Tab-separated table of C-alpha atoms in Angstrom:
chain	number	residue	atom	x	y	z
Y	1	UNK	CA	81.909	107.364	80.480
Y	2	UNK	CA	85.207	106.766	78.887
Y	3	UNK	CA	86.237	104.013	80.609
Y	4	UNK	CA	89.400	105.128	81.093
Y	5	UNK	CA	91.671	105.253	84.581
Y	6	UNK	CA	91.826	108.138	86.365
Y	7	UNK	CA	95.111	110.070	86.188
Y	8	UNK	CA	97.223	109.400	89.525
Y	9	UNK	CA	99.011	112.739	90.945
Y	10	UNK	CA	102.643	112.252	91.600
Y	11	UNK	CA	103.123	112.872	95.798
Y	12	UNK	CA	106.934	113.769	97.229
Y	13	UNK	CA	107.084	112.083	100.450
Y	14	UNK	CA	109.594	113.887	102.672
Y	15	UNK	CA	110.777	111.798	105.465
Y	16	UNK	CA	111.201	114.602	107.916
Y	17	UNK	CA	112.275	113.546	111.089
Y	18	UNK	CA	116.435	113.456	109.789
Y	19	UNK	CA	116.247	115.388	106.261
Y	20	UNK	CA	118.213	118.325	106.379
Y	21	UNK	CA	116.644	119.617	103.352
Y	22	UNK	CA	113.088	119.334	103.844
Y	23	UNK	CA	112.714	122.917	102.744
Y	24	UNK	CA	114.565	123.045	99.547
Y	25	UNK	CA	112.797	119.539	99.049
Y	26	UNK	CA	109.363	121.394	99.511
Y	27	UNK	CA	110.243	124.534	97.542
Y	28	UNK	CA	111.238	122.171	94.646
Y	29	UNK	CA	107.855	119.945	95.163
Y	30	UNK	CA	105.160	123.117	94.685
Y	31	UNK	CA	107.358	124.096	92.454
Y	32	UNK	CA	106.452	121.160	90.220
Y	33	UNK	CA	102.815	121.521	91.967
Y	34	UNK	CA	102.877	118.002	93.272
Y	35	UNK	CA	101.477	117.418	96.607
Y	36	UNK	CA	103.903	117.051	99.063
Y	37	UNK	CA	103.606	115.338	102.273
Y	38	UNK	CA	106.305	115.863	105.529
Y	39	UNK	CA	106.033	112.702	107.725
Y	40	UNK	CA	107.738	112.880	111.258
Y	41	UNK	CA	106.651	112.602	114.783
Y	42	UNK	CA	106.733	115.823	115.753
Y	43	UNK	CA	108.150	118.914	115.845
Y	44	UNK	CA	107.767	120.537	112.052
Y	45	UNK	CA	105.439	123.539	111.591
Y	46	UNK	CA	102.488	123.209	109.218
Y	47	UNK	CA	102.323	124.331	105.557
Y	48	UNK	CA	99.660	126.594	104.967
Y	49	UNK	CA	99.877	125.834	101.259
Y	50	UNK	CA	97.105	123.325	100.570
Y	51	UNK	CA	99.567	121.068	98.433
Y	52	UNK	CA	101.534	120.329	101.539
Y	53	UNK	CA	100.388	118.200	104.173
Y	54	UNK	CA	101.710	117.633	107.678
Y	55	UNK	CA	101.676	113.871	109.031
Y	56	UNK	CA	102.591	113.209	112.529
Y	57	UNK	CA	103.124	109.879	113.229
Y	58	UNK	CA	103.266	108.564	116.635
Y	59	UNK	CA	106.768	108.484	118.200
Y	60	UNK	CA	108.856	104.946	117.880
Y	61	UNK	CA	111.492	103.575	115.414
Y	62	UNK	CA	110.591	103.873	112.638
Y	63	UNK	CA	107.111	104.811	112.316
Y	64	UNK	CA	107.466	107.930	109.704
Y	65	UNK	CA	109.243	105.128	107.472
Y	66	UNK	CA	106.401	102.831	107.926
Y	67	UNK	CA	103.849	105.620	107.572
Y	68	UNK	CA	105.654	106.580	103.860
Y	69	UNK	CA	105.842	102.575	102.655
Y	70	UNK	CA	102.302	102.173	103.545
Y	71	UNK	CA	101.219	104.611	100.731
Y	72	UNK	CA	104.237	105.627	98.653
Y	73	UNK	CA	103.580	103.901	95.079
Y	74	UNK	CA	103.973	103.930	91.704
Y	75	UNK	CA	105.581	107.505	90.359
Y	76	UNK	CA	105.539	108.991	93.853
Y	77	UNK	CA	108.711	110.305	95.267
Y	78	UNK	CA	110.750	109.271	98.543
Y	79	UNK	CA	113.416	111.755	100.151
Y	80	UNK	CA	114.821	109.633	102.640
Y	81	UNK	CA	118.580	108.822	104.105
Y	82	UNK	CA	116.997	105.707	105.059
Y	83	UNK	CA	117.777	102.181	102.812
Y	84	UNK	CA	115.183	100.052	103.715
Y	85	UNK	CA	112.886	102.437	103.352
Y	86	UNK	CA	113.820	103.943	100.149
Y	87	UNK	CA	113.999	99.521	98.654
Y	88	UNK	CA	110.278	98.934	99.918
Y	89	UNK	CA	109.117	102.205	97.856
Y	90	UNK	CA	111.496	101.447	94.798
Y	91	UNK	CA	110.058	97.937	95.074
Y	92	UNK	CA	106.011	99.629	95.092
Y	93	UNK	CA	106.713	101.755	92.450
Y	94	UNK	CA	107.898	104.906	93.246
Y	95	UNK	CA	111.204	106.524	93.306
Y	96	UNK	CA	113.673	106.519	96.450
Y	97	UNK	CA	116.366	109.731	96.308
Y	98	UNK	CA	118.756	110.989	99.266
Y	99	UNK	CA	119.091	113.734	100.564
Y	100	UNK	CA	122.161	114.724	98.565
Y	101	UNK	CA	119.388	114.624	95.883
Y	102	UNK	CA	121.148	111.029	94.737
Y	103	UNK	CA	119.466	108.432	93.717
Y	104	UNK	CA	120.401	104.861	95.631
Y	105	UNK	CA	122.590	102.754	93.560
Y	106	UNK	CA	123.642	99.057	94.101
Y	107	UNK	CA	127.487	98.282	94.876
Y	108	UNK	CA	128.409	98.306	91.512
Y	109	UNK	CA	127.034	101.890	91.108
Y	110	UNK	CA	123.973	101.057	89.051
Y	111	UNK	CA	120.736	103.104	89.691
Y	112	UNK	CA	118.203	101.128	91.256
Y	113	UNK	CA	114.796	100.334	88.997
Y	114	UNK	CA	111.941	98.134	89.699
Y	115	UNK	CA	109.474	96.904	87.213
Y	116	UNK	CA	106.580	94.932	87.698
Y	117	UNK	CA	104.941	94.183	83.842
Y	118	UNK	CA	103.047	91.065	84.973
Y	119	UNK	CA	103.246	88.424	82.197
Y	120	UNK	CA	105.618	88.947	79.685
Y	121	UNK	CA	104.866	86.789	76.518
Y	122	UNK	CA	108.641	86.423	74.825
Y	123	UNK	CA	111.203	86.628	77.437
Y	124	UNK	CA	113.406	85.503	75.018
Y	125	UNK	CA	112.467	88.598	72.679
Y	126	UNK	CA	112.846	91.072	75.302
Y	127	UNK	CA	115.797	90.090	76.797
Y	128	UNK	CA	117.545	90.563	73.432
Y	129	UNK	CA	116.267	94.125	72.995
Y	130	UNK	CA	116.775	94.989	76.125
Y	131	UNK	CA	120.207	93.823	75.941
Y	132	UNK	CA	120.563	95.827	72.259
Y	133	UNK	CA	119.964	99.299	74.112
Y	134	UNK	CA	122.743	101.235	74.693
Y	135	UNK	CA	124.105	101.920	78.447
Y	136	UNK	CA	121.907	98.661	79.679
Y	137	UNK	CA	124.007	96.669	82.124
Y	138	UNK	CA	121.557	93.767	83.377
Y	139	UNK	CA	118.082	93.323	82.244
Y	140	UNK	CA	117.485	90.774	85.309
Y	141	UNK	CA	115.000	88.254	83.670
Y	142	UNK	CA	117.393	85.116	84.266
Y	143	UNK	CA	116.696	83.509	81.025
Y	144	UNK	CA	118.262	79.488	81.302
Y	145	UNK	CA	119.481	80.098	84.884
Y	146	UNK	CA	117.644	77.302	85.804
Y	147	UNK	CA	115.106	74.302	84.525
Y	148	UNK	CA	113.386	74.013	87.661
Y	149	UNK	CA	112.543	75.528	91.621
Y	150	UNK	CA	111.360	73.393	94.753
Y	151	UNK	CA	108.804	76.073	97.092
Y	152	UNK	CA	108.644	74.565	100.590
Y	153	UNK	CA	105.367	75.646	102.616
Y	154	UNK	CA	104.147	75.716	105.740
């Protein structure tokens, strides 16, 4: 045994109830041969091609979008027109797009990324190189914001 991790397969997450280009977005997923999942409540058609499955959640608000942040994670992809869906699977990992095949971008028109590290042992080092490479607008460590934080609890 290697020891090593097993290699994760990228899923495309289609949030199907209000994407008006489910198909292209599933033509484009085999096409890549990721697996591709359609979420909605109802009314969609199964694939017969075993990289595509069919979820049908039950009906409510929201429910498809809870369905896809439930699983969506790192390297997986989100179609969605919905915001807070497409932050909670930018902020597991994965990548949000519309369905104008746009990524979501903050106010200032910068393309949303999420990182998560864990420790990093010179802030102070990679906040310079970070800040060295071209076309980076904020590297988002906070570096001498602050000397201290209260945390209130229950």
């Amino acid at each position: 045994m290697s020891g090593a991790e097993p290699t994760r397969s990228i899923v495309v997450y289609i949030d199907a109830d209000a994407c008006p280009v489910k198909d292209e977005a599933l033509r484009v997923g085999l096409r890549h041969r990721a697996r591709v999942v359609l979420v909605s409540n109802g009314g969609i058609r199964p694939s017969a091609n075993p990289l595509v499955e069919t979820v049908i959640v039950p009906e409510g608000p929201d429910e498809a979008d809870k369905w896809i942040a439930a699983r969506a994670g790192p390297g997986d992809i989100v179609i969605t027109g919905d915001i807070p869906l497409a932050a909670r699977c930018i902020e597991a990992g994965g990548q949000a797009i519309g369905p104008d095949g746009a990524a979501f971008l903050t106010d200032g028109g910068h393309l949303i990324l999420d990182a998560h590290p864990g420790r990093i042992p010179d802030p102070e080092a990679l906040a310079a190189a970070l800040a060295a490479l071209p076309g980076v607008v904020e590297h988002g460590l906070f570096l001498g914001l602050c000397t201290g934080a209260i945390l209130a609890a229950d």
